[in-house]
């Protein structure tokens, strides 16, 4: 079987890593069913700190195709991705295309595959903010509706898809047992029925990678020395969403909020290139204890998070990572796709924040057990064999 993965933006390099590891493991166990792994990097992110560093740090293979699409308006960027991915798909003829998350690379890749009737697996399906002003929301909805395998990270994601009319839910929306995935009894039994995609709750691949990476991060806490930080005596800040950076009034409101909260704490702010550009034009400035630094790699951000007293972020991934590492989080948005973290008291939307968190014990996890990637690989193997029969 030939699987083509489409990645292009920072969080996708991270999500691809556990999948590629699970494929290697699968190929070791089942050489007769060997999965050929083809990696397409759209080039949406191109700065070293946003792209190459992740390949180096995770030891991910060099992309088989680098499309170099670069920056641009949404239509331009997505259009280039569709056009260039299509060329590769025609050349490679994969059995399945895997897309990750909610970026323009996700949607562009999915549309190119759908038009060529190639089954699509969407990793992180079913998330909704119910805010169509976010480009990510448009990308998610459209990608889900052209996909064949909808790999959901949570029950909330499953519920969202059910509400949109998807019907082919496996295992009642509970997390699929790994053994079940390996046997794949029901997956694909409807044969080539692309109008009836499979909705599968498999847990979150980001949890898989966190379990692996935090151990490594803790062995190499150099970033704390480099930035001269004392554990639990600083806050972490990240900010990059278009909804926050493309509107100066909103950006300045958030700068004000961060300044108010800082008190005597240092705030470390690894700045996204998009935010660096617009911050240059902002009249309101961060106070002195907000230290702006270059973007950091995944292991360093985990270490910075783990020893922080609090995180302020508009990133989806960091909200969950904070929850898993038991760090209180303030989300710099008006809504979140990760409502479970809010219900547990670990995450608060910034407009609801009144000076403290109401932390509850986190028993177990809402996002699986760290074996999501393994499930995905078993399921596409079983599901595709049935589907293509
Ligand atoms: C994208 C995703 C967002 C994801 C984020 C992770 C979309 C619509 N958004 O946002 O969901 O959370 O990636 O980082 O796909 N730029 C650089 N160097 C780079 C990359 C970007 O300078 O390596 C600048 C460019 O000027 C570009 C701007 O940042 O125009 C925005 O980049 P873009 O890829 O459009 O979206 P992100 O903000 O990174």
GROMACS .gro file of C-alpha atoms and ligand atoms in nm:
model
  428
    1UNK     CA    1   0.000   0.000   0.000
    2UNK     CA    2   0.121   0.346  -0.080
    3UNK     CA    3   0.034   0.626   0.163
    4UNK     CA    4   0.105   0.987   0.072
    5UNK     CA    5   0.122   1.237   0.356
    6UNK     CA    6   0.074   1.606   0.299
    7UNK     CA    7   0.236   1.840   0.548
    8UNK     CA    8   0.339   2.203   0.524
    9UNK     CA    9   0.301   2.387   0.852
   10UNK     CA   10   0.477   2.349   1.185
   11UNK     CA   11   0.212   2.146   1.374
   12UNK     CA   12   0.188   1.902   1.085
   13UNK     CA   13   0.555   1.806   1.102
   14UNK     CA   14   0.492   1.722   1.467
   15UNK     CA   15   0.177   1.519   1.391
   16UNK     CA   16   0.344   1.329   1.107
   17UNK     CA   17   0.621   1.200   1.335
   18UNK     CA   18   0.413   0.949   1.542
   19UNK     CA   19   0.239   0.830   1.226
   20UNK     CA   20   0.568   0.767   1.046
   21UNK     CA   21   0.701   0.585   1.354
   22UNK     CA   22   0.387   0.370   1.368
   23UNK     CA   23   0.425   0.287   0.997
   24UNK     CA   24   0.786   0.179   1.053
   25UNK     CA   25   0.673  -0.041   1.342
   26UNK     CA   26   0.391  -0.186   1.133
   27UNK     CA   27   0.628  -0.266   0.845
   28UNK     CA   28   0.859  -0.443   1.092
   29UNK     CA   29   0.574  -0.662   1.217
   30UNK     CA   30   0.392  -0.720   0.890
   31UNK     CA   31   0.653  -0.708   0.610
   32UNK     CA   32   0.409  -0.887   0.378
   33UNK     CA   33   0.173  -0.587   0.404
   34UNK     CA   34   0.448  -0.324   0.384
   35UNK     CA   35   0.321   0.036   0.374
   36UNK     CA   36   0.517   0.269   0.148
   37UNK     CA   37   0.536   0.612   0.298
   38UNK     CA   38   0.562   0.915   0.069
   39UNK     CA   39   0.603   1.258   0.220
   40UNK     CA   40   0.500   1.582   0.049
   41UNK     CA   41   0.607   1.911   0.209
   42UNK     CA   42   0.401   2.190   0.054
   43UNK     CA   43   0.647   2.457   0.168
   44UNK     CA   44   0.376   2.661   0.344
   45UNK     CA   45   0.625   2.707   0.627
   46UNK     CA   46   0.976   2.766   0.504
   47UNK     CA   47   1.180   2.942   0.776
   48UNK     CA   48   1.436   2.713   0.940
   49UNK     CA   49   1.279   2.759   1.283
   50UNK     CA   50   0.931   2.683   1.145
   51UNK     CA   51   1.019   2.381   0.933
   52UNK     CA   52   1.360   2.218   0.891
   53UNK     CA   53   1.441   2.215   1.260
   54UNK     CA   54   1.150   1.974   1.320
   55UNK     CA   55   1.279   1.732   1.056
   56UNK     CA   56   1.625   1.747   1.210
   57UNK     CA   57   1.511   1.708   1.568
   58UNK     CA   58   1.269   1.421   1.506
   59UNK     CA   59   1.495   1.252   1.253
   60UNK     CA   60   1.208   1.259   1.001
   61UNK     CA   61   1.318   1.160   0.652
   62UNK     CA   62   1.367   1.437   0.397
   63UNK     CA   63   1.039   1.500   0.212
   64UNK     CA   64   1.008   1.300  -0.110
   65UNK     CA   65   0.861   1.613  -0.266
   66UNK     CA   66   0.913   1.973  -0.162
   67UNK     CA   67   0.661   2.194  -0.341
   68UNK     CA   68   0.794   2.530  -0.222
   69UNK     CA   69   0.460   2.712  -0.235
   70UNK     CA   70   0.563   2.972   0.028
   71UNK     CA   71   0.345   3.256   0.155
   72UNK     CA   72   0.052   3.420  -0.015
   73UNK     CA   73  -0.312   3.513   0.015
   74UNK     CA   74  -0.538   3.224   0.106
   75UNK     CA   75  -0.665   3.156  -0.246
   76UNK     CA   76  -0.320   3.189  -0.394
   77UNK     CA   77  -0.153   2.966  -0.136
   78UNK     CA   78  -0.429   2.702  -0.137
   79UNK     CA   79  -0.451   2.712  -0.517
   80UNK     CA   80  -0.080   2.652  -0.558
   81UNK     CA   81  -0.099   2.363  -0.313
   82UNK     CA   82  -0.386   2.199  -0.506
   83UNK     CA   83  -0.206   2.238  -0.837
   84UNK     CA   84   0.128   2.108  -0.718
   85UNK     CA   85  -0.008   1.825  -0.504
   86UNK     CA   86  -0.221   1.712  -0.799
   87UNK     CA   87   0.092   1.671  -1.013
   88UNK     CA   88   0.251   1.451  -0.749
   89UNK     CA   89  -0.063   1.241  -0.702
   90UNK     CA   90  -0.090   1.179  -1.075
   91UNK     CA   91   0.271   1.069  -1.074
   92UNK     CA   92   0.263   0.859  -0.757
   93UNK     CA   93  -0.091   0.714  -0.771
   94UNK     CA   94  -0.114   0.652  -0.395
   95UNK     CA   95  -0.380   0.429  -0.241
   96UNK     CA   96  -0.457   0.685   0.024
   97UNK     CA   97  -0.370   1.044   0.112
   98UNK     CA   98  -0.327   1.155   0.472
   99UNK     CA   99  -0.387   1.515   0.571
  100UNK     CA  100  -0.337   1.667   0.913
  101UNK     CA  101  -0.520   1.934   1.110
  102UNK     CA  102  -0.666   2.248   0.959
  103UNK     CA  103  -0.418   2.449   0.757
  104UNK     CA  104  -0.425   2.556   0.394
  105UNK     CA  105  -0.198   2.257   0.325
  106UNK     CA  106  -0.466   2.028   0.472
  107UNK     CA  107  -0.743   2.164   0.253
  108UNK     CA  108  -0.532   2.201  -0.062
  109UNK     CA  109  -0.405   1.844  -0.027
  110UNK     CA  110  -0.752   1.706   0.042
  111UNK     CA  111  -0.910   1.878  -0.257
  112UNK     CA  112  -0.638   1.758  -0.493
  113UNK     CA  113  -0.687   1.399  -0.372
  114UNK     CA  114  -1.068   1.411  -0.372
  115UNK     CA  115  -1.083   1.522  -0.736
  116UNK     CA  116  -0.877   1.217  -0.828
  117UNK     CA  117  -1.099   0.985  -0.620
  118UNK     CA  118  -0.815   0.894  -0.388
  119UNK     CA  119  -0.940   0.803  -0.038
  120UNK     CA  120  -0.842   1.062   0.220
  121UNK     CA  121  -0.765   1.008   0.587
  122UNK     CA  122  -0.809   1.324   0.792
  123UNK     CA  123  -0.610   1.323   1.114
  124UNK     CA  124  -0.776   1.550   1.371
  125UNK     CA  125  -1.120   1.537   1.211
  126UNK     CA  126  -1.437   1.682   1.363
  127UNK     CA  127  -1.294   1.981   1.545
  128UNK     CA  128  -1.509   2.290   1.531
  129UNK     CA  129  -1.485   2.639   1.674
  130UNK     CA  130  -1.818   2.738   1.512
  131UNK     CA  131  -1.645   3.054   1.396
  132UNK     CA  132  -1.621   3.073   1.019
  133UNK     CA  133  -1.408   3.386   1.036
  134UNK     CA  134  -1.121   3.153   1.117
  135UNK     CA  135  -0.952   3.018   0.803
  136UNK     CA  136  -0.887   2.698   0.998
  137UNK     CA  137  -1.262   2.641   1.051
  138UNK     CA  138  -1.329   2.657   0.675
  139UNK     CA  139  -1.035   2.422   0.615
  140UNK     CA  140  -1.162   2.170   0.871
  141UNK     CA  141  -1.522   2.160   0.754
  142UNK     CA  142  -1.434   2.120   0.388
  143UNK     CA  143  -1.161   1.864   0.451
  144UNK     CA  144  -1.392   1.650   0.665
  145UNK     CA  145  -1.658   1.652   0.398
  146UNK     CA  146  -1.429   1.510   0.129
  147UNK     CA  147  -1.254   1.255   0.351
  148UNK     CA  148  -1.310   0.879   0.374
  149UNK     CA  149  -1.156   0.815   0.715
  150UNK     CA  150  -1.234   1.074   0.979
  151UNK     CA  151  -0.992   1.015   1.262
  152UNK     CA  152  -1.132   1.208   1.559
  153UNK     CA  153  -0.925   1.291   1.867
  154UNK     CA  154  -1.219   1.316   2.110
  155UNK     CA  155  -1.587   1.243   2.168
  156UNK     CA  156  -1.667   1.610   2.112
  157UNK     CA  157  -1.518   1.585   1.763
  158UNK     CA  158  -1.728   1.274   1.694
  159UNK     CA  159  -2.040   1.456   1.812
  160UNK     CA  160  -1.968   1.751   1.585
  161UNK     CA  161  -1.951   1.519   1.283
  162UNK     CA  162  -2.272   1.342   1.379
  163UNK     CA  163  -2.441   1.682   1.398
  164UNK     CA  164  -2.324   1.751   1.043
  165UNK     CA  165  -2.493   1.438   0.912
  166UNK     CA  166  -2.213   1.181   0.911
  167UNK     CA  167  -2.363   0.842   0.994
  168UNK     CA  168  -2.102   0.572   0.968
  169UNK     CA  169  -1.981   0.587   1.327
  170UNK     CA  170  -1.775   0.296   1.452
  171UNK     CA  171  -1.778   0.162   1.808
  172UNK     CA  172  -2.042   0.408   1.925
  173UNK     CA  173  -1.791   0.693   1.924
  174UNK     CA  174  -1.587   0.535   2.206
  175UNK     CA  175  -1.212   0.508   2.153
  176UNK     CA  176  -1.152   0.201   1.940
  177UNK     CA  177  -0.960  -0.076   2.117
  178UNK     CA  178  -0.623  -0.134   1.948
  179UNK     CA  179  -0.704  -0.504   1.886
  180UNK     CA  180  -1.023  -0.405   1.711
  181UNK     CA  181  -0.826  -0.171   1.484
  182UNK     CA  182  -0.588  -0.451   1.397
  183UNK     CA  183  -0.872  -0.680   1.296
  184UNK     CA  184  -1.070  -0.398   1.138
  185UNK     CA  185  -1.383  -0.609   1.127
  186UNK     CA  186  -1.623  -0.337   1.018
  187UNK     CA  187  -1.397  -0.084   0.854
  188UNK     CA  188  -1.450  -0.073   0.484
  189UNK     CA  189  -1.725  -0.332   0.483
  190UNK     CA  190  -1.942  -0.097   0.280
  191UNK     CA  191  -1.694  -0.115  -0.011
  192UNK     CA  192  -1.601   0.195  -0.206
  193UNK     CA  193  -1.886   0.379  -0.041
  194UNK     CA  194  -1.723   0.719  -0.046
  195UNK     CA  195  -2.054   0.883   0.039
  196UNK     CA  196  -2.047   0.715   0.375
  197UNK     CA  197  -1.714   0.802   0.535
  198UNK     CA  198  -1.599   0.629   0.851
  199UNK     CA  199  -1.604   0.827   1.174
  200UNK     CA  200  -1.352   0.683   1.418
  201UNK     CA  201  -1.252   0.798   1.765
  202UNK     CA  202  -0.889   0.697   1.803
  203UNK     CA  203  -0.753   0.958   2.047
  204UNK     CA  204  -0.509   1.236   1.977
  205UNK     CA  205  -0.178   1.180   1.798
  206UNK     CA  206  -0.045   1.485   1.985
  207UNK     CA  207  -0.070   1.285   2.306
  208UNK     CA  208   0.133   1.002   2.148
  209UNK     CA  209   0.414   1.237   2.073
  210UNK     CA  210   0.399   1.427   2.400
  211UNK     CA  211   0.457   1.106   2.599
  212UNK     CA  212   0.765   1.036   2.387
  213UNK     CA  213   0.903   1.387   2.368
  214UNK     CA  214   0.865   1.508   2.725
  215UNK     CA  215   1.117   1.249   2.848
  216UNK     CA  216   1.373   1.369   2.596
  217UNK     CA  217   1.296   1.734   2.671
  218UNK     CA  218   1.351   1.681   3.043
  219UNK     CA  219   1.693   1.528   2.981
  220UNK     CA  220   1.805   1.836   2.787
  221UNK     CA  221   1.662   2.142   2.964
  222UNK     CA  222   1.923   2.373   2.807
  223UNK     CA  223   1.660   2.625   2.697
  224UNK     CA  224   1.595   2.713   3.063
  225UNK     CA  225   1.963   2.803   3.110
  226UNK     CA  226   1.980   2.988   2.781
  227UNK     CA  227   1.688   3.208   2.880
  228UNK     CA  228   1.800   3.221   3.246
  229UNK     CA  229   1.466   3.097   3.378
  230UNK     CA  230   1.378   2.969   3.721
  231UNK     CA  231   1.112   2.696   3.706
  232UNK     CA  232   0.761   2.815   3.798
  233UNK     CA  233   0.875   3.174   3.807
  234UNK     CA  234   0.774   3.271   3.454
  235UNK     CA  235   0.484   3.254   3.212
  236UNK     CA  236   0.489   3.135   2.851
  237UNK     CA  237   0.314   3.321   2.569
  238UNK     CA  238   0.241   3.222   2.208
  239UNK     CA  239   0.027   3.419   1.965
  240UNK     CA  240  -0.014   3.372   1.593
  241UNK     CA  241  -0.376   3.316   1.488
  242UNK     CA  242  -0.497   3.533   1.204
  243UNK     CA  243  -0.799   3.634   1.416
  244UNK     CA  244  -0.553   3.796   1.662
  245UNK     CA  245  -0.280   3.921   1.432
  246UNK     CA  246  -0.478   4.051   1.134
  247UNK     CA  247  -0.677   4.302   1.338
  248UNK     CA  248  -0.468   4.571   1.509
  249UNK     CA  249  -0.738   4.660   1.760
  250UNK     CA  250  -0.760   4.298   1.868
  251UNK     CA  251  -0.382   4.256   1.878
  252UNK     CA  252  -0.347   4.565   2.098
  253UNK     CA  253  -0.625   4.439   2.326
  254UNK     CA  254  -0.432   4.116   2.376
  255UNK     CA  255  -0.105   4.302   2.433
  256UNK     CA  256  -0.288   4.500   2.705
  257UNK     CA  257  -0.426   4.180   2.861
  258UNK     CA  258  -0.081   4.016   2.867
  259UNK     CA  259   0.077   4.329   3.016
  260UNK     CA  260  -0.188   4.343   3.291
  261UNK     CA  261  -0.135   3.982   3.385
  262UNK     CA  262   0.245   3.990   3.386
  263UNK     CA  263   0.290   4.147   3.733
  264UNK     CA  264   0.644   4.068   3.844
  265UNK     CA  265   0.672   3.760   3.622
  266UNK     CA  266   0.893   3.724   3.318
  267UNK     CA  267   0.689   3.621   3.015
  268UNK     CA  268   0.874   3.423   2.745
  269UNK     CA  269   0.730   3.483   2.401
  270UNK     CA  270   0.864   3.273   2.112
  271UNK     CA  271   0.725   3.484   1.833
  272UNK     CA  272   0.571   3.344   1.512
  273UNK     CA  273   0.697   3.521   1.195
  274UNK     CA  274   0.344   3.641   1.115
  275UNK     CA  275   0.316   3.807   1.456
  276UNK     CA  276   0.664   3.959   1.438
  277UNK     CA  277   0.563   4.136   1.117
  278UNK     CA  278   0.244   4.290   1.252
  279UNK     CA  279   0.386   4.370   1.597
  280UNK     CA  280   0.627   4.604   1.420
  281UNK     CA  281   0.325   4.825   1.335
  282UNK     CA  282   0.152   4.812   1.673
  283UNK     CA  283   0.140   5.134   1.877
  284UNK     CA  284   0.082   4.946   2.201
  285UNK     CA  285   0.399   4.768   2.314
  286UNK     CA  286   0.458   4.475   2.548
  287UNK     CA  287   0.598   4.572   2.888
  288UNK     CA  288   0.967   4.504   2.952
  289UNK     CA  289   0.925   4.168   3.125
  290UNK     CA  290   0.776   4.019   2.808
  291UNK     CA  291   1.089   3.869   2.647
  292UNK     CA  292   1.047   3.815   2.273
  293UNK     CA  293   1.257   3.524   2.143
  294UNK     CA  294   1.282   3.332   1.814
  295UNK     CA  295   1.043   3.036   1.760
  296UNK     CA  296   1.173   2.729   1.944
  297UNK     CA  297   1.160   2.361   1.853
  298UNK     CA  298   0.906   2.114   1.993
  299UNK     CA  299   1.127   1.976   2.272
  300UNK     CA  300   1.215   2.325   2.392
  301UNK     CA  301   0.855   2.447   2.389
  302UNK     CA  302   0.754   2.142   2.595
  303UNK     CA  303   1.030   2.216   2.846
  304UNK     CA  304   0.934   2.582   2.860
  305UNK     CA  305   0.573   2.482   2.915
  306UNK     CA  306   0.641   2.211   3.174
  307UNK     CA  307   0.830   2.444   3.407
  308UNK     CA  308   0.615   2.754   3.352
  309UNK     CA  309   0.362   2.876   3.607
  310UNK     CA  310   0.103   2.962   3.342
  311UNK     CA  311   0.065   2.970   2.964
  312UNK     CA  312  -0.116   3.227   2.753
  313UNK     CA  313  -0.176   3.101   2.401
  314UNK     CA  314  -0.396   3.098   2.093
  315UNK     CA  315  -0.247   2.768   1.973
  316UNK     CA  316  -0.465   2.458   1.971
  317UNK     CA  317  -0.180   2.217   2.043
  318UNK     CA  318  -0.049   2.408   2.343
  319UNK     CA  319  -0.391   2.416   2.511
  320UNK     CA  320  -0.389   2.037   2.522
  321UNK     CA  321  -0.021   2.009   2.607
  322UNK     CA  322  -0.082   2.240   2.903
  323UNK     CA  323  -0.371   2.019   3.010
  324UNK     CA  324  -0.164   1.700   2.984
  325UNK     CA  325   0.127   1.857   3.174
  326UNK     CA  326  -0.107   2.016   3.430
  327UNK     CA  327  -0.016   2.375   3.359
  328UNK     CA  328  -0.296   2.635   3.385
  329UNK     CA  329  -0.373   2.788   3.048
  330UNK     CA  330  -0.541   3.110   2.936
  331UNK     CA  331  -0.660   3.083   2.577
  332UNK     CA  332  -0.631   3.409   2.386
  333UNK     CA  333  -0.940   3.344   2.176
  334UNK     CA  334  -1.317   3.381   2.203
  335UNK     CA  335  -1.376   3.008   2.168
  336UNK     CA  336  -1.185   2.684   2.168
  337UNK     CA  337  -1.218   2.350   1.992
  338UNK     CA  338  -1.079   2.178   2.302
  339UNK     CA  339  -1.371   2.227   2.541
  340UNK     CA  340  -1.266   1.934   2.762
  341UNK     CA  341  -0.967   2.135   2.884
  342UNK     CA  342  -1.202   2.417   2.986
  343UNK     CA  343  -1.445   2.183   3.160
  344UNK     CA  344  -1.157   2.044   3.368
  345UNK     CA  345  -1.075   2.397   3.487
  346UNK     CA  346  -0.724   2.394   3.335
  347UNK     CA  347  -0.806   2.625   3.050
  348UNK     CA  348  -0.996   2.957   3.056
  349UNK     CA  349  -1.086   3.184   2.766
  350UNK     CA  350  -0.919   3.518   2.829
  351UNK     CA  351  -1.243   3.715   2.844
  352UNK     CA  352  -1.365   3.482   3.124
  353UNK     CA  353  -1.047   3.510   3.330
  354UNK     CA  354  -1.089   3.673   3.668
  355UNK     CA  355  -0.747   3.616   3.823
  356UNK     CA  356  -0.736   3.243   3.896
  357UNK     CA  357  -0.813   2.895   3.766
  358UNK     CA  358  -1.056   2.654   3.930
  359UNK     CA  359  -0.838   2.347   3.883
  360UNK     CA  360  -0.995   2.003   3.906
  361UNK     CA  361  -0.818   1.667   3.919
  362UNK     CA  362  -0.763   1.527   3.575
  363UNK     CA  363  -0.848   1.161   3.597
  364UNK     CA  364  -0.748   0.984   3.281
  365UNK     CA  365  -0.757   1.172   2.960
  366UNK     CA  366  -1.026   1.281   2.721
  367UNK     CA  367  -0.788   1.239   2.431
  368UNK     CA  368  -0.692   0.873   2.429
  369UNK     CA  369  -0.403   0.673   2.564
  370UNK     CA  370  -0.108   0.766   2.344
  371UNK     CA  371  -0.174   0.495   2.084
  372UNK     CA  372  -0.366   0.697   1.828
  373UNK     CA  373  -0.104   0.663   1.553
  374UNK     CA  374  -0.090   0.286   1.593
  375UNK     CA  375  -0.469   0.269   1.557
  376UNK     CA  376  -0.462   0.487   1.246
  377UNK     CA  377  -0.207   0.269   1.072
  378UNK     CA  378  -0.395  -0.053   1.152
  379UNK     CA  379  -0.722   0.098   1.041
  380UNK     CA  380  -0.606   0.230   0.707
  381UNK     CA  381  -0.440  -0.101   0.635
  382UNK     CA  382  -0.754  -0.300   0.712
  383UNK     CA  383  -0.998  -0.043   0.585
  384UNK     CA  384  -0.826   0.007   0.254
  385UNK     CA  385  -0.793  -0.361   0.180
  386UNK     CA  386  -1.167  -0.390   0.226
  387UNK     CA  387  -1.248  -0.071   0.045
  388UNK     CA  388  -1.040  -0.152  -0.260
  389UNK     CA  389  -1.152  -0.512  -0.282
  390LIG     C1  390  -0.070   2.832   0.976
  390LIG     C2  391  -0.210   2.774   0.986
  390LIG     C3  392  -0.253   2.768   1.132
  390LIG     C4  393  -0.148   2.698   1.217
  390LIG     C5  394  -0.014   2.770   1.197
  390LIG     C6  395   0.098   2.706   1.277
  390LIG     C7  396  -0.346   2.827   0.786
  390LIG     C8  397  -0.458   2.907   0.733
  390LIG     N1  398  -0.308   2.856   0.913
  390LIG     O1  399  -0.078   2.969   1.015
  390LIG     O2  400  -0.375   2.697   1.142
  390LIG     O3  401  -0.185   2.704   1.354
  390LIG     O4  402   0.020   2.764   1.058
  390LIG     O5  403   0.212   2.788   1.273
  390LIG     O6  404  -0.294   2.741   0.718
  390LIG     N2  405   0.575   3.304   0.755
  390LIG     C9  406   0.712   3.320   0.756
  390LIG     N3  407   0.788   3.208   0.763
  390LIG    C10  408   0.736   3.083   0.769
  390LIG    C11  409   0.595   3.068   0.768
  390LIG    C12  410   0.517   3.181   0.762
  390LIG     O7  411   0.764   3.429   0.751
  390LIG     O8  412   0.811   2.985   0.776
  390LIG    C13  413   0.491   3.427   0.749
  390LIG    C14  414   0.453   3.459   0.608
  390LIG     O9  415   0.463   3.597   0.592
  390LIG    C15  416   0.308   3.422   0.597
  390LIG    C16  417   0.260   3.435   0.739
  390LIG    O10  418   0.374   3.406   0.821
  390LIG    O11  419   0.238   3.503   0.509
  390LIG    C17  420   0.150   3.343   0.768
  390LIG    O12  421   0.186   3.212   0.734
  390LIG     P1  422   0.074   3.107   0.687
  390LIG    O13  423   0.139   2.980   0.650
  390LIG    O14  424  -0.018   3.168   0.593
  390LIG    O15  425  -0.011   3.085   0.817
  390LIG     P2  426   0.031   3.071   0.967
  390LIG    O16  427   0.006   3.199   1.035
  390LIG    O17  428   0.167   3.014   0.987
   0.00000   0.00000   0.00000
